[in-house]
GROMACS .gro file of C-alpha atoms in nm:
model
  449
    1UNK     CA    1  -5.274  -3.414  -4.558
    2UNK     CA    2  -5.485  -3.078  -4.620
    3UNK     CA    3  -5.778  -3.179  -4.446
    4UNK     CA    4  -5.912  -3.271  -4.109
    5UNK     CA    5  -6.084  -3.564  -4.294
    6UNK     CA    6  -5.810  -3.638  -4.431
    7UNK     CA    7  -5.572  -3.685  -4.107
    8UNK     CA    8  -5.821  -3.880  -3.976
    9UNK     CA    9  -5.807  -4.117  -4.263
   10UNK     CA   10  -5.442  -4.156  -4.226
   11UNK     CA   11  -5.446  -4.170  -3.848
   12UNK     CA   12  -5.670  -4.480  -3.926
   13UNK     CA   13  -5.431  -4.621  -4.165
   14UNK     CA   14  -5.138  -4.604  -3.930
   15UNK     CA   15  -5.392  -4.760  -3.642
   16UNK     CA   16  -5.483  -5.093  -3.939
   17UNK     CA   17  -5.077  -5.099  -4.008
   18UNK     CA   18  -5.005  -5.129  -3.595
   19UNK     CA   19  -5.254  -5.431  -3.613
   20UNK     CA   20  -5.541  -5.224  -3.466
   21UNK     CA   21  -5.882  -5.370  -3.677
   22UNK     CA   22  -6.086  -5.063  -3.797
   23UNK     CA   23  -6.338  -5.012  -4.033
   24UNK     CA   24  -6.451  -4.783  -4.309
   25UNK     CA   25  -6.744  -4.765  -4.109
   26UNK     CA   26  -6.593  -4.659  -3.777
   27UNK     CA   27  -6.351  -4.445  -3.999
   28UNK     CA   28  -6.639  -4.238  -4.153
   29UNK     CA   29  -6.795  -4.237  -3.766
   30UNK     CA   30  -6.454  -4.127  -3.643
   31UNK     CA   31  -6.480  -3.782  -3.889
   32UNK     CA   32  -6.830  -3.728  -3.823
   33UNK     CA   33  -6.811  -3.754  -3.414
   34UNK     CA   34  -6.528  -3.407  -3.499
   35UNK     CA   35  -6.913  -3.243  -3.582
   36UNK     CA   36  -7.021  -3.250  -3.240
   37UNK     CA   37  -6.724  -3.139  -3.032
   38UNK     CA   38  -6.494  -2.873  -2.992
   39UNK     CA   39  -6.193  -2.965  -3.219
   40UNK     CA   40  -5.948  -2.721  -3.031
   41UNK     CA   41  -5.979  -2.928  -2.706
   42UNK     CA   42  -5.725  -3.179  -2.732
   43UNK     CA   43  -5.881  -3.404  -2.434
   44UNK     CA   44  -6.229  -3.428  -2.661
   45UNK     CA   45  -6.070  -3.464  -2.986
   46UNK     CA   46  -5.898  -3.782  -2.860
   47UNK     CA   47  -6.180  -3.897  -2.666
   48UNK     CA   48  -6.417  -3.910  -3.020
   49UNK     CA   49  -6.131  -4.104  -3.218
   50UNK     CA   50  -6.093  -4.325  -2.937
   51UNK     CA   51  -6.425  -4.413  -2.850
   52UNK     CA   52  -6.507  -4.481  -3.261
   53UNK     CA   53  -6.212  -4.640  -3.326
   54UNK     CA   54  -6.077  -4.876  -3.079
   55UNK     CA   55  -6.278  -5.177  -2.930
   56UNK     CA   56  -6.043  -5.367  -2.741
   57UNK     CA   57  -5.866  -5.296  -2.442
   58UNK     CA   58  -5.538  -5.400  -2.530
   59UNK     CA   59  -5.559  -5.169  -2.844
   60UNK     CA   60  -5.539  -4.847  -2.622
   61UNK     CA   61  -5.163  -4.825  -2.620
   62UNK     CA   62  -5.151  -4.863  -3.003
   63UNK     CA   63  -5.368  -4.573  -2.996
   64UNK     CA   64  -5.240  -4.354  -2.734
   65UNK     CA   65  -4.872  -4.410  -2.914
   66UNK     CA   66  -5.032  -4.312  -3.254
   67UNK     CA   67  -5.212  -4.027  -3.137
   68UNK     CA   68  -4.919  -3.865  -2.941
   69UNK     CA   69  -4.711  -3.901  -3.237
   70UNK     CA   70  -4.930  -3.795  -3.507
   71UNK     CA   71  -5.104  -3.531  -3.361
   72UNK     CA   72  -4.795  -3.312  -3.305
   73UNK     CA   73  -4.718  -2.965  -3.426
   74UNK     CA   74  -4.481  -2.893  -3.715
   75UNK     CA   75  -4.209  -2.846  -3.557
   76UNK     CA   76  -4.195  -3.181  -3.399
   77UNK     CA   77  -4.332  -3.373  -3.724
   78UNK     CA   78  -4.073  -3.228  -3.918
   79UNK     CA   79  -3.824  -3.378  -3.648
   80UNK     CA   80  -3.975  -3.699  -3.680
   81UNK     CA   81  -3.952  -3.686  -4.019
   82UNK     CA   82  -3.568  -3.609  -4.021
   83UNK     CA   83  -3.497  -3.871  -3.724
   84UNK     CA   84  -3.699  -4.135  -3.983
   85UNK     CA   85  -3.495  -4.040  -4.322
   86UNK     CA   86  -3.184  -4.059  -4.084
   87UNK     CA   87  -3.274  -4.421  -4.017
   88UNK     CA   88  -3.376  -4.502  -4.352
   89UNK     CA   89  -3.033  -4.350  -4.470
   90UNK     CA   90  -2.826  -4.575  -4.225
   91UNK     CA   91  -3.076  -4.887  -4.333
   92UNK     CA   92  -2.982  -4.818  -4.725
   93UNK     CA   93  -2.587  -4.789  -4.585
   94UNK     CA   94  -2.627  -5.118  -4.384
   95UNK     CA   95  -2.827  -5.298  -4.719
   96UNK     CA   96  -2.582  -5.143  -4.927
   97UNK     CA   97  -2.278  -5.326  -4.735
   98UNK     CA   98  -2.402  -5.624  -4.700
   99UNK     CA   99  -2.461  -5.648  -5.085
  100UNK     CA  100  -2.127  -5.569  -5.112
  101UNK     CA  101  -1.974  -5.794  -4.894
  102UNK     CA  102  -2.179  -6.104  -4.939
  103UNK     CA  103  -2.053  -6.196  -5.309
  104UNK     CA  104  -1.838  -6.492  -5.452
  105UNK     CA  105  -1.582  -6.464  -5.716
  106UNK     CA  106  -1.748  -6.066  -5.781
  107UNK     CA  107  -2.073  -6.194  -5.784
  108UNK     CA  108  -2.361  -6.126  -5.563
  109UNK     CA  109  -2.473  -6.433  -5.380
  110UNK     CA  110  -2.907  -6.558  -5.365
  111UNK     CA  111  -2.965  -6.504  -4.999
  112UNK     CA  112  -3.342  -6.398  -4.891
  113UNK     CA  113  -3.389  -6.040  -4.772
  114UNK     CA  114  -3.491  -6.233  -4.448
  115UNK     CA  115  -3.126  -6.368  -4.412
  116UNK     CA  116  -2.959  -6.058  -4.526
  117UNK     CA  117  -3.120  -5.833  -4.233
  118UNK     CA  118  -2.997  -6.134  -4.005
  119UNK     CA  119  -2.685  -6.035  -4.173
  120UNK     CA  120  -2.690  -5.663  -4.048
  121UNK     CA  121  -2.760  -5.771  -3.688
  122UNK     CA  122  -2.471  -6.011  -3.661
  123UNK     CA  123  -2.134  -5.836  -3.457
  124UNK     CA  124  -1.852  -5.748  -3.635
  125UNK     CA  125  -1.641  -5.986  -3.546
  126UNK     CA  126  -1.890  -6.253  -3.695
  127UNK     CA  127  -1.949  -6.030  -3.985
  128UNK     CA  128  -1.551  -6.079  -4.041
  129UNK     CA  129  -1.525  -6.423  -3.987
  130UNK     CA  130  -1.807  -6.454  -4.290
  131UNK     CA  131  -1.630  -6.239  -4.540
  132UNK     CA  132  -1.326  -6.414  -4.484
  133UNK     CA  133  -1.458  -6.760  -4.518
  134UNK     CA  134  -1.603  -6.609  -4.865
  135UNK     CA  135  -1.272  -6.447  -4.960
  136UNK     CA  136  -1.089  -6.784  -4.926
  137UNK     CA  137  -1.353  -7.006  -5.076
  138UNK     CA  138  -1.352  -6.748  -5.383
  139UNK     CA  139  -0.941  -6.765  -5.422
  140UNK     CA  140  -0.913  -7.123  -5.355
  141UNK     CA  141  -0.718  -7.362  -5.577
  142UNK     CA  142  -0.925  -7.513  -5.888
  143UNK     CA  143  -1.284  -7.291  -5.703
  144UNK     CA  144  -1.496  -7.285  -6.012
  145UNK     CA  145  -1.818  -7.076  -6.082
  146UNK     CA  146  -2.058  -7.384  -6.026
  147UNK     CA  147  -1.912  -7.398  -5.679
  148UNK     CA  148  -2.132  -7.076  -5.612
  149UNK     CA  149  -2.466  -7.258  -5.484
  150UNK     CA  150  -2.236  -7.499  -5.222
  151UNK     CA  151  -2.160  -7.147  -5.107
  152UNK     CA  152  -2.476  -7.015  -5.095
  153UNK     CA  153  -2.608  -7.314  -4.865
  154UNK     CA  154  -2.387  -7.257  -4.632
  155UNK     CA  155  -2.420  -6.904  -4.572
  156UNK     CA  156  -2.808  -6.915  -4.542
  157UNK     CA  157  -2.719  -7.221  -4.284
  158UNK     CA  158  -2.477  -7.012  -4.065
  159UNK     CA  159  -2.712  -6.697  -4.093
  160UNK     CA  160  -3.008  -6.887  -4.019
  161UNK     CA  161  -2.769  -6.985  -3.684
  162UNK     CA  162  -2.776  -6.683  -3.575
  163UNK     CA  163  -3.146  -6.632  -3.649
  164UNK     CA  164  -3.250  -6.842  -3.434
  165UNK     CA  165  -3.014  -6.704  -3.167
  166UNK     CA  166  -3.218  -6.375  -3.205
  167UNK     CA  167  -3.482  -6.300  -2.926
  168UNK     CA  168  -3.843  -6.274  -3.032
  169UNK     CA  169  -3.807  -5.932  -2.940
  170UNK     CA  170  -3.570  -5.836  -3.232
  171UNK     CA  171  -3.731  -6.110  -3.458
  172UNK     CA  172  -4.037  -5.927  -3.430
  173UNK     CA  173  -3.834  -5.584  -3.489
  174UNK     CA  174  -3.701  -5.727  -3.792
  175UNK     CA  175  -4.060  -5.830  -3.917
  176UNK     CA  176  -4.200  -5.469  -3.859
  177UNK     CA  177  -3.914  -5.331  -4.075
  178UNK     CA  178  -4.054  -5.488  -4.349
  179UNK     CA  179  -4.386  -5.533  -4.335
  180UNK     CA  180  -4.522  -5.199  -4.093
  181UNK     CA  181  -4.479  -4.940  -4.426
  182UNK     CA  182  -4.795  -4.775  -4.594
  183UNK     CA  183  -4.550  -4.681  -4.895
  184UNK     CA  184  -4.634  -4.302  -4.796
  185UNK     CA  185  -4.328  -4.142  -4.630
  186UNK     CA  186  -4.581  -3.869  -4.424
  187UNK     CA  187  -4.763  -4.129  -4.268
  188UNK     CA  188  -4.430  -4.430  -4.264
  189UNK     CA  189  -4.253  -4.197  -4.014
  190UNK     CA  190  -4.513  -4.246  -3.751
  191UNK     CA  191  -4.599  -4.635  -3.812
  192UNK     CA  192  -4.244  -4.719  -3.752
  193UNK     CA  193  -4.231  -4.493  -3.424
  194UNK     CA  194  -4.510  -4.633  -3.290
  195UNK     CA  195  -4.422  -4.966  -3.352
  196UNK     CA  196  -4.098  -4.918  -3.156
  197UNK     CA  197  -4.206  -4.756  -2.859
  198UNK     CA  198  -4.389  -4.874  -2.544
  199UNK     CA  199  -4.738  -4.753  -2.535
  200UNK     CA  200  -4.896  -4.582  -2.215
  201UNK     CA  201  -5.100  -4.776  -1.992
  202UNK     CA  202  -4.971  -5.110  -2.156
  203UNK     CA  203  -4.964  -5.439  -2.000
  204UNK     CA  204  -4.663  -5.574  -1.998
  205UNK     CA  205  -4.745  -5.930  -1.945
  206UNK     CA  206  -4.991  -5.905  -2.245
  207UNK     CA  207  -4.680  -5.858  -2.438
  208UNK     CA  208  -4.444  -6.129  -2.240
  209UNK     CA  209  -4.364  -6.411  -2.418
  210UNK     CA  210  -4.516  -6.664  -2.232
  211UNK     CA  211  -4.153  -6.883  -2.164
  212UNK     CA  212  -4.064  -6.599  -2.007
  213UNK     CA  213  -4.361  -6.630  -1.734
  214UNK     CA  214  -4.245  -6.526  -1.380
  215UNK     CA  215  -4.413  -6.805  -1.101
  216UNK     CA  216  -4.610  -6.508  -0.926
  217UNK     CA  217  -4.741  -6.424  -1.240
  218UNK     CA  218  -4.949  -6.722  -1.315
  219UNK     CA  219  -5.238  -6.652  -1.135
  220UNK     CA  220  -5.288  -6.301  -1.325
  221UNK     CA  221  -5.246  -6.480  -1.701
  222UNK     CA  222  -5.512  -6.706  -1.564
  223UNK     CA  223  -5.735  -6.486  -1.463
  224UNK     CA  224  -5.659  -6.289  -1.829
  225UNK     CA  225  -5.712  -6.625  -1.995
  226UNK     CA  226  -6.063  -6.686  -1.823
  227UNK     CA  227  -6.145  -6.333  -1.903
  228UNK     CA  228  -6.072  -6.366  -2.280
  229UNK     CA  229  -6.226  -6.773  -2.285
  230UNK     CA  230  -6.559  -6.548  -2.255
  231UNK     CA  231  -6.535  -6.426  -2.590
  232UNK     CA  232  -6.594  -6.789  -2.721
  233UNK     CA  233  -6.888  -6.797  -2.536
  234UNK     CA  234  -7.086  -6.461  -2.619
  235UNK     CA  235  -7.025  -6.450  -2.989
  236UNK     CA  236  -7.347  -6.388  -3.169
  237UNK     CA  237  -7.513  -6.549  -3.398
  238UNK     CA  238  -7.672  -6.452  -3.721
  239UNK     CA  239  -7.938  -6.678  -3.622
  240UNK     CA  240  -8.265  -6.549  -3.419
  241UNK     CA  241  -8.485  -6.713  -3.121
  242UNK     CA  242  -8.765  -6.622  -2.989
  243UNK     CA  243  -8.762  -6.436  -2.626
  244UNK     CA  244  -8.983  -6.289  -2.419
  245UNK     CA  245  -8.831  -5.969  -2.377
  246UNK     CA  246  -8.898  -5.658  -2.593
  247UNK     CA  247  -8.603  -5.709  -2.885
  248UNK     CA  248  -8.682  -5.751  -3.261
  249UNK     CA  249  -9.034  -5.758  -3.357
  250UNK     CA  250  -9.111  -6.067  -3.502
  251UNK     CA  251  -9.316  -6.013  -3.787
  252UNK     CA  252  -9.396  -6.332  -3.934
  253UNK     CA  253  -9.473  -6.452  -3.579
  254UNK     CA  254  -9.694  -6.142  -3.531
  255UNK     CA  255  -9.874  -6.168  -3.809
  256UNK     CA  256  -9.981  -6.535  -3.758
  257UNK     CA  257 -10.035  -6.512  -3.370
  258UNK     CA  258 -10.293  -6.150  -3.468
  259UNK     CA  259 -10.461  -6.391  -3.734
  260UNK     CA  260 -10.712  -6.488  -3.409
  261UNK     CA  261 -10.804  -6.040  -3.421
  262UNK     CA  262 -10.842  -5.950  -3.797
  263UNK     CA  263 -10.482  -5.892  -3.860
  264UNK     CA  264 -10.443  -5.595  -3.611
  265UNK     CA  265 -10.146  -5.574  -3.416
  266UNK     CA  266 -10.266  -5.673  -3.026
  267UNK     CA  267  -9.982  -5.905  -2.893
  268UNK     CA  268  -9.662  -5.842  -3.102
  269UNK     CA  269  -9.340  -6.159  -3.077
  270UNK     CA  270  -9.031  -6.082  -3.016
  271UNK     CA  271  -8.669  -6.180  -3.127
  272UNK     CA  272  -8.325  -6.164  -3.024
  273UNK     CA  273  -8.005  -6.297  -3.170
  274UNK     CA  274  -7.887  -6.633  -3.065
  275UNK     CA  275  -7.534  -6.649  -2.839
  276UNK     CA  276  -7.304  -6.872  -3.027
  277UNK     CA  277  -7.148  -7.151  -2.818
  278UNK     CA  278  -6.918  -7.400  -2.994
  279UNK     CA  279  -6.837  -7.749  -2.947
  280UNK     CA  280  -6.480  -7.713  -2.859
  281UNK     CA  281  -6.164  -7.962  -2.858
  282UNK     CA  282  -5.825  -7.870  -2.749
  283UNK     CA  283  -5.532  -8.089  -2.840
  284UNK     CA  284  -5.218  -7.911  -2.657
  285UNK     CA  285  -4.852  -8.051  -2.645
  286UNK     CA  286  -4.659  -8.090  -2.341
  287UNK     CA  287  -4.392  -8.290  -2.504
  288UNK     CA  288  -4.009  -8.162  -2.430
  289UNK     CA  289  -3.996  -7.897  -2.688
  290UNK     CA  290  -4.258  -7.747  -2.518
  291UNK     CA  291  -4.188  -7.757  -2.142
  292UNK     CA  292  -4.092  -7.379  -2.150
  293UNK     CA  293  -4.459  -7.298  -2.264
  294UNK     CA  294  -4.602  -7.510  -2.011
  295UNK     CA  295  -4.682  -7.219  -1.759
  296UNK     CA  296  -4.868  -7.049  -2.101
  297UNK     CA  297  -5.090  -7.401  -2.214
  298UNK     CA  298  -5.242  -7.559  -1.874
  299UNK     CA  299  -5.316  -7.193  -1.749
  300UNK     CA  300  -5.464  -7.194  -2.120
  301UNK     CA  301  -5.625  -7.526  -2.065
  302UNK     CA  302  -5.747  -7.435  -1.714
  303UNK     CA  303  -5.901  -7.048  -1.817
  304UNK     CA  304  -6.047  -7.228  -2.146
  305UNK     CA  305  -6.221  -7.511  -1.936
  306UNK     CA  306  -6.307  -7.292  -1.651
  307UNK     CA  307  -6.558  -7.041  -1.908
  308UNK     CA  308  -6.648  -7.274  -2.163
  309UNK     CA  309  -6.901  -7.589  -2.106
  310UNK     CA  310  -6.830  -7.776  -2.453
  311UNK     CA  311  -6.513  -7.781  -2.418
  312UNK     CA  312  -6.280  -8.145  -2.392
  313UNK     CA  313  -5.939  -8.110  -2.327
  314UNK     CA  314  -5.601  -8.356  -2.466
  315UNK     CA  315  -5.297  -8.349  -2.364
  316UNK     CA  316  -5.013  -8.543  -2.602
  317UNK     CA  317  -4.681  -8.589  -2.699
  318UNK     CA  318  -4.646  -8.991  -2.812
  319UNK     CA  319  -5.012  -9.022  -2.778
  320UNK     CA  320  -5.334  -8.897  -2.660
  321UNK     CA  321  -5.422  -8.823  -2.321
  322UNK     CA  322  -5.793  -8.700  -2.189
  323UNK     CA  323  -5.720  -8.414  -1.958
  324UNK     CA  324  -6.074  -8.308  -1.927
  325UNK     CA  325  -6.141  -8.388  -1.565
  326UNK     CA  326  -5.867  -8.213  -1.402
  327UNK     CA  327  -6.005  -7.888  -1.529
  328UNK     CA  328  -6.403  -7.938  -1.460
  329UNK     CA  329  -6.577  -7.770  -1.150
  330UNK     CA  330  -6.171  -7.672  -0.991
  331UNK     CA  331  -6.065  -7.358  -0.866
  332UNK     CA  332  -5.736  -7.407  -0.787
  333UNK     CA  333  -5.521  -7.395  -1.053
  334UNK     CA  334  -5.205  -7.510  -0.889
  335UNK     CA  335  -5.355  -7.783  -0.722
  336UNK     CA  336  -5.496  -7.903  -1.076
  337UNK     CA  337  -5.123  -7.841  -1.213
  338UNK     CA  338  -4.983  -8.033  -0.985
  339UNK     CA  339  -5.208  -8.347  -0.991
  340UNK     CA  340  -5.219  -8.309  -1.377
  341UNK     CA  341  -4.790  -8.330  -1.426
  342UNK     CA  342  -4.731  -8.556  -1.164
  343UNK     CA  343  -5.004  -8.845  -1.291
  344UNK     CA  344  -4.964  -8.746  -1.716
  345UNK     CA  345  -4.751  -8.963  -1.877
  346UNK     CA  346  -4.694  -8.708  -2.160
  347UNK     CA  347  -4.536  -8.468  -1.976
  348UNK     CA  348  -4.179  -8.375  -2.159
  349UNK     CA  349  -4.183  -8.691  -2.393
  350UNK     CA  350  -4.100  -8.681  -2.797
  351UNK     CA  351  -4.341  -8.549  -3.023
  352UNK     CA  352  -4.616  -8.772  -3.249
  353UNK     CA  353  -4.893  -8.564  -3.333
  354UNK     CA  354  -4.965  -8.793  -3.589
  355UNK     CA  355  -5.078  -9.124  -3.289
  356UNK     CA  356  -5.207  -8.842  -3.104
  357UNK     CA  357  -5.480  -8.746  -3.401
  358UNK     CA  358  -5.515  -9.074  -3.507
  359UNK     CA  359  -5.630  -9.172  -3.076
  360UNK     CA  360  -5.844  -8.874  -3.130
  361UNK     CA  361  -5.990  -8.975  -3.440
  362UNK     CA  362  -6.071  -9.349  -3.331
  363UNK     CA  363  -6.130  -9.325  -2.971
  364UNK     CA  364  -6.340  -8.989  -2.934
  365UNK     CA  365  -6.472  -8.966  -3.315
  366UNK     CA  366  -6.786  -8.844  -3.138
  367UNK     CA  367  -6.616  -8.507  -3.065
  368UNK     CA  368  -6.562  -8.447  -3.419
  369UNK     CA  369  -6.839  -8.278  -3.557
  370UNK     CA  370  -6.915  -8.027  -3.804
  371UNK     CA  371  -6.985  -7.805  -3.510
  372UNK     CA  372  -6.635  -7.842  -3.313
  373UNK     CA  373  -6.398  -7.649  -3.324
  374UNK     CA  374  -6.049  -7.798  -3.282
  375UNK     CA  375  -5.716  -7.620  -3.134
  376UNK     CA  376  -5.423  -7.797  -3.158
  377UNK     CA  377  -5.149  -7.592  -2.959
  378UNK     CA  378  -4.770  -7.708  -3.023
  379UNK     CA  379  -4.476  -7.546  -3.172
  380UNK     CA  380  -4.532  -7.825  -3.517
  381UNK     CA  381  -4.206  -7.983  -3.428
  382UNK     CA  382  -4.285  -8.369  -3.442
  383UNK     CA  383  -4.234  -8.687  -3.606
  384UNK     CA  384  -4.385  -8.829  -3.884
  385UNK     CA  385  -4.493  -8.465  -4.051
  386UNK     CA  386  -4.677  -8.617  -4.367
  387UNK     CA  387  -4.853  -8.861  -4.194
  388UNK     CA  388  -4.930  -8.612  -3.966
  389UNK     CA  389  -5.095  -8.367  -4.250
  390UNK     CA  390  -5.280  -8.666  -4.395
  391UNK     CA  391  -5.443  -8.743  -4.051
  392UNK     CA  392  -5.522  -8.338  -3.981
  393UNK     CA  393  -5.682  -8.335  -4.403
  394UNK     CA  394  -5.931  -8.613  -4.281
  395UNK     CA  395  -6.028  -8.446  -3.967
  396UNK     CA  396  -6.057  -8.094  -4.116
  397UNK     CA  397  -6.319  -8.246  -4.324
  398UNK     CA  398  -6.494  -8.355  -4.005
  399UNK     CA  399  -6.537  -8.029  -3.808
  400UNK     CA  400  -6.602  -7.720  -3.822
  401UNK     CA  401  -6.236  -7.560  -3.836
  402UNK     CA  402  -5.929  -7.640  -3.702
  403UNK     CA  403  -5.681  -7.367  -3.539
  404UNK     CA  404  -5.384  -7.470  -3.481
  405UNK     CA  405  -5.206  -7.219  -3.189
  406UNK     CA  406  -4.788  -7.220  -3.284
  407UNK     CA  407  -4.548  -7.081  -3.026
  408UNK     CA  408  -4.277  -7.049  -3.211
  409UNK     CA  409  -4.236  -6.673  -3.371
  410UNK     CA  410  -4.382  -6.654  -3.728
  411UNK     CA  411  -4.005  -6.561  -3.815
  412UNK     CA  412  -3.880  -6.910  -3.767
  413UNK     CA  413  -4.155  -7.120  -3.941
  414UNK     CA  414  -3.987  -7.090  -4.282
  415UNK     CA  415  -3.727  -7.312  -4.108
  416UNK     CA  416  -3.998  -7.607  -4.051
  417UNK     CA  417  -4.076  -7.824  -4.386
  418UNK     CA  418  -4.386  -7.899  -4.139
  419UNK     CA  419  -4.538  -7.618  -4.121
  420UNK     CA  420  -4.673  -7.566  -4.481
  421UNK     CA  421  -4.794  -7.883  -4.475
  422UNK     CA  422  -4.956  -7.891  -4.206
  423UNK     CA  423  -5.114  -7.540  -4.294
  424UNK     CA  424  -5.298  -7.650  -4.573
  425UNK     CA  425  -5.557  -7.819  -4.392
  426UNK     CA  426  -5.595  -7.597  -4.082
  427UNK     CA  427  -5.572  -7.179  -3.955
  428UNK     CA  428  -5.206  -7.170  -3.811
  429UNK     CA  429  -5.187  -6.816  -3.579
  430UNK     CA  430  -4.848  -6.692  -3.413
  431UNK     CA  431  -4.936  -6.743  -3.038
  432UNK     CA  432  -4.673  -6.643  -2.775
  433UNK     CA  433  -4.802  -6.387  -2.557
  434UNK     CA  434  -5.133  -6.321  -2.431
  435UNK     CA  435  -5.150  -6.037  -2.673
  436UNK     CA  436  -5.159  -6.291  -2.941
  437UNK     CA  437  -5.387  -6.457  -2.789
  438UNK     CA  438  -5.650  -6.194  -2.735
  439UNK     CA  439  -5.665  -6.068  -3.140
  440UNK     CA  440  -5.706  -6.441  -3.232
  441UNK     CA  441  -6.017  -6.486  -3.000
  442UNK     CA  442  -6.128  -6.153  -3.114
  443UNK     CA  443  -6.166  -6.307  -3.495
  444UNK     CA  444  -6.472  -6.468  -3.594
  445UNK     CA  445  -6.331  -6.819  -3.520
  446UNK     CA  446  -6.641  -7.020  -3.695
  447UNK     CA  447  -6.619  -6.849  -4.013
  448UNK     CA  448  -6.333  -7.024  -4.258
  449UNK     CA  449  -6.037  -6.791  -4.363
   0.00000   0.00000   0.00000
């Protein structure tokens, strides 16, 4: 980096790499707000990168992180640096082993990088148990070559075991390993710090993953749910209507109303940009594989129906169940909770999304317009997953989008045939943790990906 510009520019980079949206835009606003302050005062140095580069709230500990570890002297850059090629040396050793050990008959065995950093986790005593089950298959009596694929199934079983064993915590870890890295090691040093660390100020429960959710925390995700809802609500439109306030000037409306004078300008029209507010449906499943998110969907359900008017709500597991007018005109979420599990029939039963869409399609067809937008929340685990992607094609040629809200880490969907199935005819987004939550609703959720 020789330049002030140019630190910037890679201070941005790392911020786009930590998940932080910034533009070129805000980027070249970021170097020209350095113009008008004093760039030896540390305090209004970060203030101008913060106020042109972050937007969001929950952003602020990305930056803060970033910013405390780019923005360093030398000295301690050059000790990041040799902390980073340190792990990088050890993560070369550890790939290095595990090529080694995972081989039949002298030959390295087709496992997916995924796998072989599942590999690296595993203890040592599991890591034994593996080589020796590979040792004897490879010696055993009348063990040809063609014998190698049997092999290889049964390793990416057993390692995919103990992937699923992992918490989301170090599934996530994993992810960032391989996906955080610019490709430049001045700037890689920094992304992977950041991405490890806590960042000051942070919200914790933004970051919980929502099976985790404490009882006395409930009311606060609700509250951050209703506050987020209201981003579905104020999204503007590229569409204008006419108001009475001074806005935009109107000028085809100005011109036509000062027809009456000559064409002079007496009594101008105004115009302001329309607030977006979508039709919305939300299909969420309360069947048994989701009980532990429970305490993450109605509070979902609840902050969703509490902000937004055109909004129906579905619960379902073997079928369809309206859920609307538990939610409409209450304040008390755990008196709605309450009445809502107690008198569902869904509640912790097997999982047909497939009924459930076909109920919604024939008994509320009405709702399915090319203005709606449809969430379907559920972890994808449920009978019948072709039908089931049939049924979501024909409806996602019926409405505006669908957005399908999974719980389960991104990590494990590779080990659901569903899910790229079901993918093809709808936007599937990770969704945990609040945190999740907020960067989906901060995309433009009515434009198609």
């Amino acid at each position: 980096m020789n330049s002030l510009a140019d630190n910037i520019v890679g201070f941005a980079q790392i911020l786009r790499q930590l998940g932080v949206r910034i533009s070129i835009a805000e980027t070249i606003d970021a170097v020209n707000s350095l113009t008008i302050i004093d760039n030896f005062d540390r305090d209004e140095f970060r203030a101008a990168l913060k106020s042109t580069l972050i937007k969001n709230a929950e952003d602020q500990a990305a930056f803060e992180q970033t910013f405390n570890l780019f923005f360093v002297p030398p000295e301690a850059k050059q000790e990041q640096r040799e902390a980073w090629d340190s792990k990088q040396q050890l993560d070369l050793e550890q790939s290095q082993q595990a090529q080694e050990e995972l081989v039949f008959q002298g030959r390295p065995l087709d496992i997916p990088d995924e796998l072989r950093d599942v590999y690296k986790l595993l203890p040592e005593m599991e890591k034994q148990r593996l080589q020796e089950f590979l040792e004897k298959t490879s010696t055993g009596h009348n063990v040809k070559e063609s014998f190698q694929p049997v092999v290889e199934n049964l390793l990416k079983s057993s390692l995919s075991f103990w992937q699923r064993q992992l918490s989301p915590e170090d599934l996530a870890q994993l992810a960032a390993a391989r996906r955080q890295l610019l490709g430049y090691d001045e700037l890689d040093h920094v992304v992977d710090s950041a991405a490890g660390l806590g960042g000051t100020g942070r919200n914790p429960l933004l970051y919980k993953n929502m099976q985790d959710i404490a009882e006395h925390e409930i009311p606060q995700v609700t509250s951050l749910i209703k506050r987020l809802a209201h981003r579905l609500t104020t999204r503007i439109s590229r569409r204008f209507r006419m108001t009475g306030r001074r806005k935009l000037i109107d000028i085809r409306q100005s011109i036509r109303r000062n027809m009456r004078y000559g064409g002079i300008m007496i009594s101008l029209k105004y115009k302001t940009q329309k607030i977006h507010k979508p039709n919305i449906v939300v299909l969420c499943d309360v069947s048994a594989s989701m009980t532990k998110y429970v305490r993450f969907t109605l509070p979902l359900l609840f902050g969703l129906s509490s902000v937004v008017k055109n909004i129906e709500s579905f619960v379902f597991a073997t079928d369809l169940e309206k859920v609307t007018g538990y939610f409409r005109g209450r304040d008390d979420f755990a008196q709605v909770t309450e009445e809502l599990i107690s008198s569902s029939a869904q509640m912790g039963q097997g999982t047909n999304l497939y009924i459930a869409l076909t109920s919604l399609e024939a008994q509320y067809k009405k709702l399915l317009s090319p203005s709606t937008l449809l969430f379907i929340i559920s972890d994808a685990n449920t009978l019948a997953p072709l039908e089931t992607a049939g049924e979501l094609s024909l409806i996602s040629k019926k409405v505006k989008r669908i957005l399908w809200l999974n719980t389960q880490p991104k990590e494990r969907w590779s080990q659901n045939s569903a899910i790229p199935l079901f993918s093809k005819h709808c936007s599937m987004f990770e969704c945990y943790s609040l945190a999740h939550l907020t960067k989906i609703l901060s995309l433009n959720l009515t434009r198609q990906s």
